[in-house]
XYZ file of C-alpha atoms in Angstrom:
628
model
C -36.731 58.612 30.665
C -33.449 57.406 29.515
C -31.247 56.055 32.981
C -27.969 54.929 32.449
C -25.086 53.849 34.938
C -21.507 53.600 33.769
C -18.431 52.374 35.115
C -15.477 54.674 35.192
C -13.427 52.802 32.445
C -13.771 54.132 29.208
C -13.107 50.875 27.228
C -16.084 49.871 28.971
C -19.058 48.100 26.363
C -21.857 47.159 27.583
C -25.648 46.567 25.918
C -28.878 48.443 25.456
C -31.653 47.576 27.063
C -34.552 49.614 25.763
C -34.836 53.094 26.342
C -31.850 52.348 28.988
C -28.024 52.301 27.583
C -25.262 50.753 29.796
C -22.288 51.042 29.606
C -19.959 47.416 30.390
C -16.594 47.189 32.135
C -14.392 49.374 30.350
C -11.743 47.024 29.888
C -14.172 44.136 28.824
C -15.263 44.499 25.027
C -19.091 44.200 25.214
C -21.310 46.087 22.780
C -21.478 49.205 22.551
C -24.191 51.924 22.396
C -23.813 55.377 21.273
C -25.258 56.635 23.876
C -23.009 55.297 26.466
C -19.984 57.195 27.482
C -17.281 55.386 29.955
C -15.374 57.223 33.307
C -12.591 55.190 33.804
C -10.366 54.752 30.840
C -9.543 55.204 27.136
C -9.718 53.259 24.678
C -8.684 53.679 21.202
C -10.405 52.279 18.452
C -11.014 48.988 16.667
C -13.005 47.653 13.944
C -13.815 44.208 13.869
C -13.984 41.366 11.123
C -15.413 38.192 11.330
C -14.974 35.091 8.979
C -17.066 35.348 6.114
C -19.390 32.408 7.120
C -20.824 34.224 9.552
C -24.105 35.804 8.695
C -25.363 39.312 7.838
C -26.788 39.176 11.629
C -24.010 37.578 13.680
C -21.260 39.044 11.492
C -21.813 42.436 12.316
C -18.369 44.717 12.886
C -18.112 46.181 16.074
C -18.099 49.453 14.253
C -21.160 48.766 13.657
C -21.903 48.117 17.250
C -20.384 50.525 18.651
C -22.720 53.294 16.486
C -25.979 51.765 16.490
C -28.021 51.151 19.605
C -29.608 47.934 19.669
C -32.713 47.672 21.460
C -32.282 44.013 23.333
C -34.702 42.215 25.585
C -33.567 42.594 29.009
C -31.673 39.645 30.259
C -32.117 38.739 33.910
C -30.607 36.722 35.728
C -31.962 34.892 39.221
C -29.963 36.329 41.371
C -31.275 39.789 40.171
C -33.852 41.781 42.009
C -36.024 45.016 41.743
C -34.536 48.102 41.670
C -35.399 51.430 41.687
C -33.941 54.589 39.335
C -33.807 58.532 39.992
C -37.041 59.265 39.629
C -38.488 56.988 42.331
C -39.968 54.235 39.575
C -39.272 51.079 40.306
C -37.917 48.647 36.989
C -38.755 45.409 36.891
C -35.320 44.362 36.227
C -32.568 43.139 39.191
C -30.057 44.389 40.538
C -27.448 41.660 39.021
C -27.977 43.149 35.740
C -30.747 44.730 35.046
C -29.791 47.791 37.300
C -26.157 47.219 35.409
C -28.392 48.388 32.162
C -28.574 51.679 34.527
C -24.983 51.949 35.831
C -21.695 52.959 33.239
C -18.047 51.394 33.743
C -16.006 54.093 33.590
C -12.644 52.742 34.170
C -11.239 53.191 30.465
C -11.896 56.087 28.387
C -11.449 55.228 24.070
C -8.587 57.428 22.590
C -10.400 57.593 19.232
C -13.635 58.701 21.335
C -13.681 62.528 20.158
C -17.242 63.421 21.245
C -16.862 64.244 24.995
C -20.522 63.761 26.894
C -20.836 64.908 30.469
C -24.032 63.988 32.045
C -22.557 66.042 35.303
C -22.090 69.136 36.361
C -18.649 68.665 37.390
C -17.025 69.975 39.716
C -13.527 70.476 39.035
C -11.493 72.018 42.282
C -8.583 74.059 42.612
C -7.144 71.453 45.185
C -4.757 73.966 46.462
C -2.999 72.963 49.280
C -4.247 69.849 48.819
C -2.271 69.347 45.153
C 0.790 69.084 47.553
C -0.937 66.492 49.611
C 1.856 63.423 49.856
C -1.018 61.162 49.388
C -2.056 62.471 45.488
C 1.734 60.904 44.520
C 0.623 57.469 45.046
C -2.823 57.696 42.409
C -1.413 56.355 38.923
C -2.411 55.765 35.377
C -2.760 52.964 33.854
C -2.675 51.812 30.477
C -3.574 48.612 29.442
C -4.173 46.704 26.184
C -7.150 44.456 25.977
C -7.569 41.245 23.179
C -11.217 40.082 24.130
C -12.440 36.858 23.279
C -14.760 36.684 20.032
C -17.818 34.602 21.426
C -19.564 34.001 18.548
C -16.239 32.561 16.540
C -14.703 30.963 19.792
C -11.427 29.924 17.736
C -10.131 33.558 17.629
C -9.817 36.809 19.386
C -11.397 40.219 18.384
C -8.831 42.576 17.465
C -6.578 44.245 20.353
C -7.662 47.819 22.110
C -5.957 50.133 23.559
C -7.503 52.221 27.421
C -6.347 54.350 30.019
C -7.550 54.479 34.067
C -6.453 55.087 37.141
C -4.804 53.032 40.416
C -3.411 53.719 43.633
C -0.581 52.326 45.906
C -1.737 49.925 48.754
C 1.596 49.111 50.291
C 3.551 45.818 49.354
C 4.967 46.638 46.199
C 0.920 46.508 44.933
C -1.950 48.291 43.605
C -5.560 48.541 43.750
C -7.594 49.518 40.478
C -11.242 48.558 38.940
C -11.110 44.456 37.381
C -13.196 46.873 33.898
C -9.817 48.654 34.034
C -7.569 45.530 33.231
C -10.207 43.151 31.896
C -8.749 40.495 29.026
C -5.274 42.197 29.393
C -2.635 41.574 27.412
C -0.250 44.189 29.067
C -0.535 46.814 31.334
C 1.821 49.378 32.309
C 1.389 52.209 34.763
C 2.698 55.746 35.444
C 3.363 57.804 37.991
C 2.568 61.272 38.856
C 5.295 63.821 37.431
C 7.319 60.695 35.594
C 7.557 59.878 32.063
C 8.484 56.300 32.749
C 6.126 53.415 32.147
C 6.127 50.044 34.202
C 4.838 47.133 33.678
C 2.240 46.277 36.178
C 0.903 42.133 36.646
C -2.471 41.305 37.396
C -2.290 39.524 40.624
C -6.203 39.266 41.053
C -9.462 40.191 39.569
C -12.366 40.145 41.317
C -15.214 40.688 38.448
C -18.664 40.489 41.439
C -16.869 43.622 43.197
C -14.659 45.002 40.293
C -11.186 45.359 41.928
C -7.933 44.248 40.567
C -4.655 43.966 42.234
C -2.003 44.767 40.579
C 1.835 44.399 41.084
C 5.113 46.088 39.897
C 8.451 44.312 40.074
C 10.804 47.770 38.807
C 12.160 48.982 42.475
C 12.709 52.240 41.166
C 8.676 52.703 40.543
C 8.687 52.555 44.420
C 11.097 54.844 44.709
C 9.742 57.527 47.104
C 6.338 56.283 47.255
C 3.996 56.750 49.892
C 1.236 54.305 50.111
C -2.896 55.412 51.173
C -4.119 54.524 54.215
C -7.517 53.517 54.566
C -10.387 55.022 56.320
C -13.724 53.578 57.839
C -16.647 53.947 56.404
C -17.911 57.489 56.088
C -20.940 59.211 57.492
C -23.315 60.887 55.312
C -22.440 64.155 53.957
C -19.123 63.887 54.685
C -16.622 65.470 51.956
C -15.016 63.449 49.763
C -12.455 63.840 47.207
C -12.043 61.573 44.110
C -8.664 61.902 42.417
C -7.532 59.795 39.160
C -7.024 60.394 35.543
C -10.202 61.014 33.406
C -10.678 62.658 29.904
C -9.759 66.139 29.544
C -6.308 66.520 29.917
C -3.138 64.036 30.569
C -2.458 65.236 34.389
C -3.787 64.277 37.678
C -7.270 65.227 38.315
C -9.481 66.559 41.586
C -13.212 66.360 42.345
C -14.414 67.442 45.380
C -18.461 66.400 47.067
C -20.180 64.695 49.669
C -21.022 61.223 50.513
C -25.108 61.205 49.496
C -25.942 57.823 50.592
C -24.586 54.411 51.768
C -26.414 51.614 50.616
C -26.430 47.767 48.684
C -26.244 48.676 45.414
C -25.847 46.971 42.023
C -22.297 46.466 40.695
C -22.406 47.068 36.519
C -19.375 45.021 35.707
C -19.795 42.243 38.098
C -23.880 42.151 38.120
C -23.848 41.570 41.708
C -24.692 43.461 44.806
C -22.849 45.496 47.428
C -22.080 47.739 49.629
C -21.713 51.136 48.078
C -20.825 54.589 48.203
C -23.345 57.243 46.321
C -21.428 60.577 45.924
C -21.958 64.351 43.949
C -18.314 64.440 43.388
C -17.848 64.413 39.265
C -16.883 60.275 38.227
C -15.370 60.539 34.258
C -13.861 58.410 32.280
C -10.653 57.112 33.348
C -11.550 57.504 37.084
C -11.786 53.987 37.344
C -9.846 52.496 39.556
C -9.005 56.180 41.264
C -9.421 56.429 45.373
C -11.758 58.847 46.890
C -10.516 60.033 49.679
C -11.938 62.321 53.309
C -10.656 65.497 54.804
C -7.986 63.409 56.647
C -6.272 62.254 53.472
C -7.373 58.683 54.108
C -8.918 56.630 51.130
C -12.469 55.433 51.747
C -12.779 53.914 48.949
C -12.365 53.356 44.506
C -13.916 55.064 42.131
C -15.841 52.694 39.565
C -19.505 54.003 37.929
C -21.788 56.695 37.668
C -25.657 56.835 37.159
C -26.827 58.626 34.275
C -30.685 59.623 33.895
C -32.223 62.900 32.480
C -33.739 63.663 35.646
C -31.062 63.089 37.675
C -27.314 64.544 38.243
C -24.162 64.053 40.211
C -24.548 60.618 41.124
C -21.509 58.771 41.107
C -20.577 55.489 43.223
C -17.730 54.639 45.362
C -16.663 50.980 46.039
C -15.921 51.201 50.132
C -13.420 50.219 51.919
C -15.303 46.876 53.168
C -15.449 45.860 50.220
C -11.586 46.057 49.455
C -11.080 45.000 52.642
C -13.012 41.469 52.137
C -11.172 41.028 48.381
C -7.620 41.317 49.856
C -8.392 39.347 52.554
C -9.820 36.522 50.131
C -6.300 36.908 48.434
C -4.171 36.650 50.883
C -6.200 33.734 52.848
C -6.513 31.341 49.559
C -4.025 32.808 47.352
C -6.348 33.609 45.093
C -9.168 35.556 44.688
C -12.639 33.045 45.053
C -15.443 35.730 45.363
C -18.458 36.672 47.359
C -20.821 34.226 49.252
C -24.773 34.010 48.457
C -27.174 31.971 50.651
C -28.626 30.869 47.645
C -32.381 31.626 48.410
C -35.425 33.812 46.780
C -36.687 35.968 49.525
C -40.205 37.394 50.068
C -41.111 40.295 51.991
C -43.485 39.461 55.126
C -45.171 42.913 55.844
C -48.777 41.941 55.407
C -50.056 40.389 58.991
C -51.973 38.193 57.763
C -49.191 36.792 55.622
C -47.120 36.516 58.796
C -50.126 35.115 60.957
C -50.967 32.330 58.926
C -47.070 31.143 58.758
C -47.620 31.596 62.734
C -44.831 34.298 63.144
C -45.852 36.065 65.604
C -43.331 39.616 65.546
C -43.275 41.905 62.633
C -39.958 40.408 61.306
C -38.702 37.698 59.046
C -38.603 36.442 55.581
C -40.283 33.819 53.562
C -38.156 31.420 51.910
C -39.689 31.069 48.431
C -36.978 29.335 46.215
C -33.993 27.737 46.817
C -30.850 26.776 44.247
C -30.041 23.517 43.875
C -26.551 24.312 43.757
C -26.751 26.179 47.006
C -25.819 24.637 50.437
C -28.822 25.905 51.652
C -31.019 22.995 49.546
C -29.930 20.685 51.576
C -30.750 22.461 55.138
C -33.880 24.771 54.620
C -37.079 24.395 52.680
C -39.419 26.369 51.155
C -41.607 28.169 53.382
C -39.289 28.404 55.906
C -38.944 32.200 57.518
C -35.677 33.301 58.691
C -35.534 35.574 61.311
C -32.240 36.043 61.941
C -28.739 35.896 60.792
C -26.140 35.481 62.940
C -28.258 36.541 65.542
C -29.040 39.591 64.248
C -32.816 40.080 63.731
C -34.112 40.392 60.074
C -36.910 42.960 58.981
C -40.476 41.885 57.984
C -38.946 44.249 54.947
C -35.725 41.771 54.351
C -33.403 44.609 56.242
C -30.977 44.203 59.521
C -29.697 46.909 61.397
C -26.795 49.514 59.998
C -24.823 52.111 62.276
C -27.173 54.380 63.999
C -31.062 54.800 62.932
C -30.342 52.629 59.691
C -30.840 49.685 58.022
C -29.634 47.873 55.216
C -30.613 44.876 53.106
C -30.252 42.058 54.856
C -27.743 40.521 51.431
C -25.050 42.974 53.258
C -24.533 40.401 56.650
C -24.114 38.085 53.627
C -21.527 39.462 51.932
C -19.312 40.338 54.975
C -18.687 36.464 55.076
C -16.275 34.261 52.796
C -16.356 31.584 50.626
C -16.646 28.608 53.116
C -17.662 30.259 56.041
C -21.189 28.872 58.178
C -23.744 31.050 59.340
C -26.561 30.577 61.728
C -29.595 30.919 60.516
C -32.909 31.465 62.886
C -35.975 29.776 61.229
C -39.566 29.361 62.267
C -40.812 26.421 60.391
C -44.714 25.073 60.615
C -44.375 27.262 63.478
C -41.365 26.066 65.037
C -38.150 28.188 66.220
C -35.358 26.490 64.849
C -31.287 27.401 64.539
C -29.713 25.839 61.544
C -26.025 25.614 59.566
C -25.938 27.032 56.334
C -22.681 26.872 54.486
C -22.111 29.835 52.159
C -19.904 29.453 48.888
C -20.542 31.553 45.508
C -22.976 31.133 43.452
C -23.263 28.939 40.378
C -24.583 30.357 37.333
C -25.999 28.582 34.846
C -25.413 31.194 32.281
C -22.483 32.925 33.319
C -21.510 36.702 33.145
C -18.007 35.803 32.570
C -16.079 33.754 30.757
C -12.955 32.557 33.074
C -9.651 31.682 30.925
C -8.651 33.256 27.986
C -11.079 32.145 25.517
C -14.755 30.167 25.579
C -15.261 26.806 24.989
C -15.887 25.049 21.379
C -16.741 22.112 19.797
C -17.024 21.794 16.155
C -18.095 18.449 14.008
C -18.655 18.427 10.855
C -18.874 22.309 10.813
C -21.454 22.201 13.423
C -19.875 25.020 15.647
C -21.184 24.178 19.520
C -20.283 26.296 22.450
C -21.526 26.848 25.876
C -24.271 30.015 26.273
C -22.810 32.976 28.231
C -23.765 36.422 28.570
C -20.899 38.174 26.708
C -21.927 35.589 23.687
C -25.941 36.887 24.236
C -24.364 40.524 23.738
C -22.718 39.861 20.550
C -25.670 38.605 18.863
C -28.829 40.178 18.042
C -32.019 39.153 20.248
C -33.177 37.979 16.942
C -30.837 35.526 16.105
C -30.617 34.154 19.790
C -34.408 34.003 20.165
C -36.898 34.643 22.808
C -36.990 30.999 24.232
C -33.456 30.773 24.444
C -32.965 34.363 26.093
C -36.133 33.429 28.449
C -34.168 30.394 29.824
C -30.997 31.801 30.081
C -32.609 34.608 32.099
C -34.814 32.830 34.682
C -33.814 29.157 34.613
C -31.511 27.775 37.403
C -28.654 25.300 37.335
C -29.267 22.000 38.456
C -25.888 21.244 39.228
C -22.791 22.809 38.946
C -21.047 21.950 35.810
C -24.458 22.495 34.246
C -24.692 24.411 30.313
C -26.868 25.400 28.181
C -25.069 24.120 25.337
C -26.017 25.803 21.869
C -25.301 25.533 17.966
C -23.794 28.945 17.682
C -23.482 28.453 13.561
C -23.112 26.046 10.950
C -19.712 26.008 8.332
C -21.458 25.825 5.306
C -19.850 22.359 3.469
C -20.879 19.472 1.639
C -21.343 17.357 4.360
C -23.647 19.048 6.388
C -25.939 20.109 3.159
C -29.611 21.445 4.479
C -28.604 22.552 7.978
C -26.675 26.200 7.021
C -29.409 27.833 8.249
C -28.990 26.821 11.692
C -27.706 28.855 14.524
C -27.839 29.492 18.472
C -30.309 26.611 19.125
C -30.223 24.701 22.453
C -28.702 21.100 21.612
C -30.246 18.869 24.242
C -29.341 15.166 23.238
C -26.703 13.447 21.588
C -27.776 9.958 20.377
C -30.263 10.062 22.647
C -28.665 11.079 25.843
C -29.198 14.064 28.118
C -26.446 16.603 27.365
C -25.056 17.782 30.776
C -22.371 20.449 29.035
C -20.135 21.068 26.646
C -17.232 18.962 27.640
C -20.307 15.464 28.066
C -21.077 16.652 24.273
C -17.259 16.099 23.204
C -17.226 13.504 25.693
C -20.153 11.711 24.202
C -19.167 11.924 19.982
C -15.659 11.151 20.703
C -17.052 7.464 22.220
C -19.258 7.082 20.008
C -19.194 3.746 17.323
C -23.118 4.366 15.752
C -23.211 4.673 12.044
C -25.082 8.393 12.812
C -24.758 11.056 15.204
C -27.837 12.297 15.797
C -28.505 15.587 17.398
C -31.687 16.404 18.788
C -32.412 20.130 19.552
C -34.857 22.464 20.766
C -38.770 22.215 19.440
C -38.260 18.585 18.270
C -35.512 19.746 15.523
C -33.096 16.857 14.398
C -29.643 16.876 12.465
C -28.187 13.761 11.688
C -24.628 13.614 10.392
C -22.886 10.119 8.573
C -19.983 9.334 11.158
C -17.395 8.499 9.366
C -18.471 10.763 6.529
C -18.313 13.668 9.184
C -15.017 12.988 10.870
C -13.029 12.909 7.024
C -14.634 16.173 6.597
C -13.332 17.504 9.421
C -10.098 18.749 8.862
C -11.170 20.179 5.083
C -13.779 21.721 7.080
C -11.196 23.747 9.784
C -8.476 23.997 6.818
C -10.838 25.739 4.740
C -11.895 28.388 7.169
C -8.756 28.975 8.778
C -9.344 27.205 12.033
C -6.266 25.754 14.538
C -8.553 23.426 16.217
C -11.838 21.530 16.153
C -12.031 21.861 20.286
C -10.728 24.247 23.201
C -7.824 23.505 24.773
C -9.948 22.465 27.771
C -11.795 20.159 25.609
C -8.420 17.756 25.023
C -8.628 17.194 28.839
C -9.782 13.632 29.764
C -13.803 14.215 30.985
C -15.005 13.923 34.298
C -18.253 13.132 34.834
C -19.200 15.403 37.767
C -22.831 13.878 38.378
C -21.176 10.062 38.700
C -22.474 7.743 36.618
C -25.255 6.814 38.790
C -26.903 10.019 38.499
C -29.954 9.971 36.066
C -29.280 11.934 32.910
C -32.892 11.870 31.496
C -33.867 14.875 33.420
C -34.759 18.215 32.065
C -31.459 20.245 32.065
C -31.715 24.105 32.585
C -35.520 23.771 33.022
C -35.772 25.260 36.168
C -37.472 28.281 35.484
C -37.917 31.430 37.708
C -41.435 32.588 36.778
C -42.060 36.362 35.960
C -43.475 36.633 39.209
C -40.729 35.989 41.122
C -38.600 38.165 39.873
C -40.738 41.363 38.846
C -42.275 41.835 42.424
C -40.443 44.192 44.549
C -41.612 42.018 47.595
C -38.980 39.323 46.120
C -35.664 39.417 46.388
C -32.695 36.896 46.237
C -30.052 36.100 49.006
């Protein structure tokens, strides 16, 4: 059974996971698979050429990547939990990353994609009187030009491409759309219904985890006669819903109709996060991403952003509810920027078994067991392994990890955490060694050892005598084939936890062949552990160690006790010619030009095994375990 979940931007690119093909966020250029279909926006064709020094495995053009579906080792992060697909089977992936392999971003649609795939029975309705409704005029078409970084060759960018999606007016000169519709944007333009003028828009904030972006348009004529949409409450099951946007199949506004099928915590494909989502059966197609969903009163009840595709399921689309949208907007208003959704940072186990509850001295049929605590979370200094969480802000937590939600409904415990803001404090009721107590825990966004998205325009890199070092990230893994990355590094990327803020897995991406590095040309995608005997914390630390080195030799120690040695003065003398020969403007990224600041402090021992606190397959792959 092939299962895919796609975000509504049609420029979305994502990776292939076994028989499931995921469509990544439209605006972002992740890997393209032939079975992937975008729903949000439409992006233009782009071929991508790489430096000749790149090996065949690592230098495949984007055209090859788009045409050939590649099977990949499933990448999971420690915040992922098991997810169930439409056939009722539970996939031993996580909500975070694994379920995103089934969800596709439909925000953008590639303009050169001549083959249009419809996995849903579209319910294109004749809007009749609804077509003349004023709130339809608040929905606009988004035109975005994207220029994504090249993570394999981090000193350059990929060839630009364009895409289209949807957005809508919310007042105060602002628009809302999906984050994947404007990811890696170099230019964003919007056009109103019935107008032939495109206006330049600015991205004010981008929430990757919730897949929402805030835009503004300064031109006053764009807003003449415009009426912003009004947000409605969370809908009930079976309530009618109308999705409006600019999907593929034409240039004018499109309307599809359906009902609310389900409301629960679901996986957001673009952000690899678990937040509240509304499942609907109205057709959502490439170009719909960022468009609003209305109730019968003309109120906006959410933002269309992804669909679930399966051979055994039809008409499963997803809408970001107004509760998540409000959280995003409030976060932006509070901080002047988007800071993200917080997390508790603990691995929890359900307590369905009576003997297990009795052993832990839990008298009632409630609570979840703390199995593991992330070293970087604030809970690390408050909670202990073996604690049982029985309440969150006085809301009782059931033995299945659920809490009450509306009438006769229950929802995942993570929902309560997602209602908080970064820096908020929650009161947990816990049972520790049979004794009940209450503790205060601060909630902050999770620290990822291997990030899903890179902040800024370019990834960090450092070139030393042709050795190209860069931090490991999910986009880099997406660009490289699994054979090139290696199973050991993939396992560490999927299961390891950061031990301190700022920790990175630094890898030798490739070696630019030169006389000074003879014998090392075939090295690629290997983690560097030590430099001249000092454990490396992150790429900034590596650059600092190299810059301050006065020894005769530069000694790099890699995984499996592999050692590479360069003569320092010879390496320094060869650097300029290597950069010139390969057309590289600088030996390091701009962020590494700043003075290095040690986040751990001088007193912190650095001989420990960083990045070596793996989460086992047992902890990730069982339904009774979940990350909060």
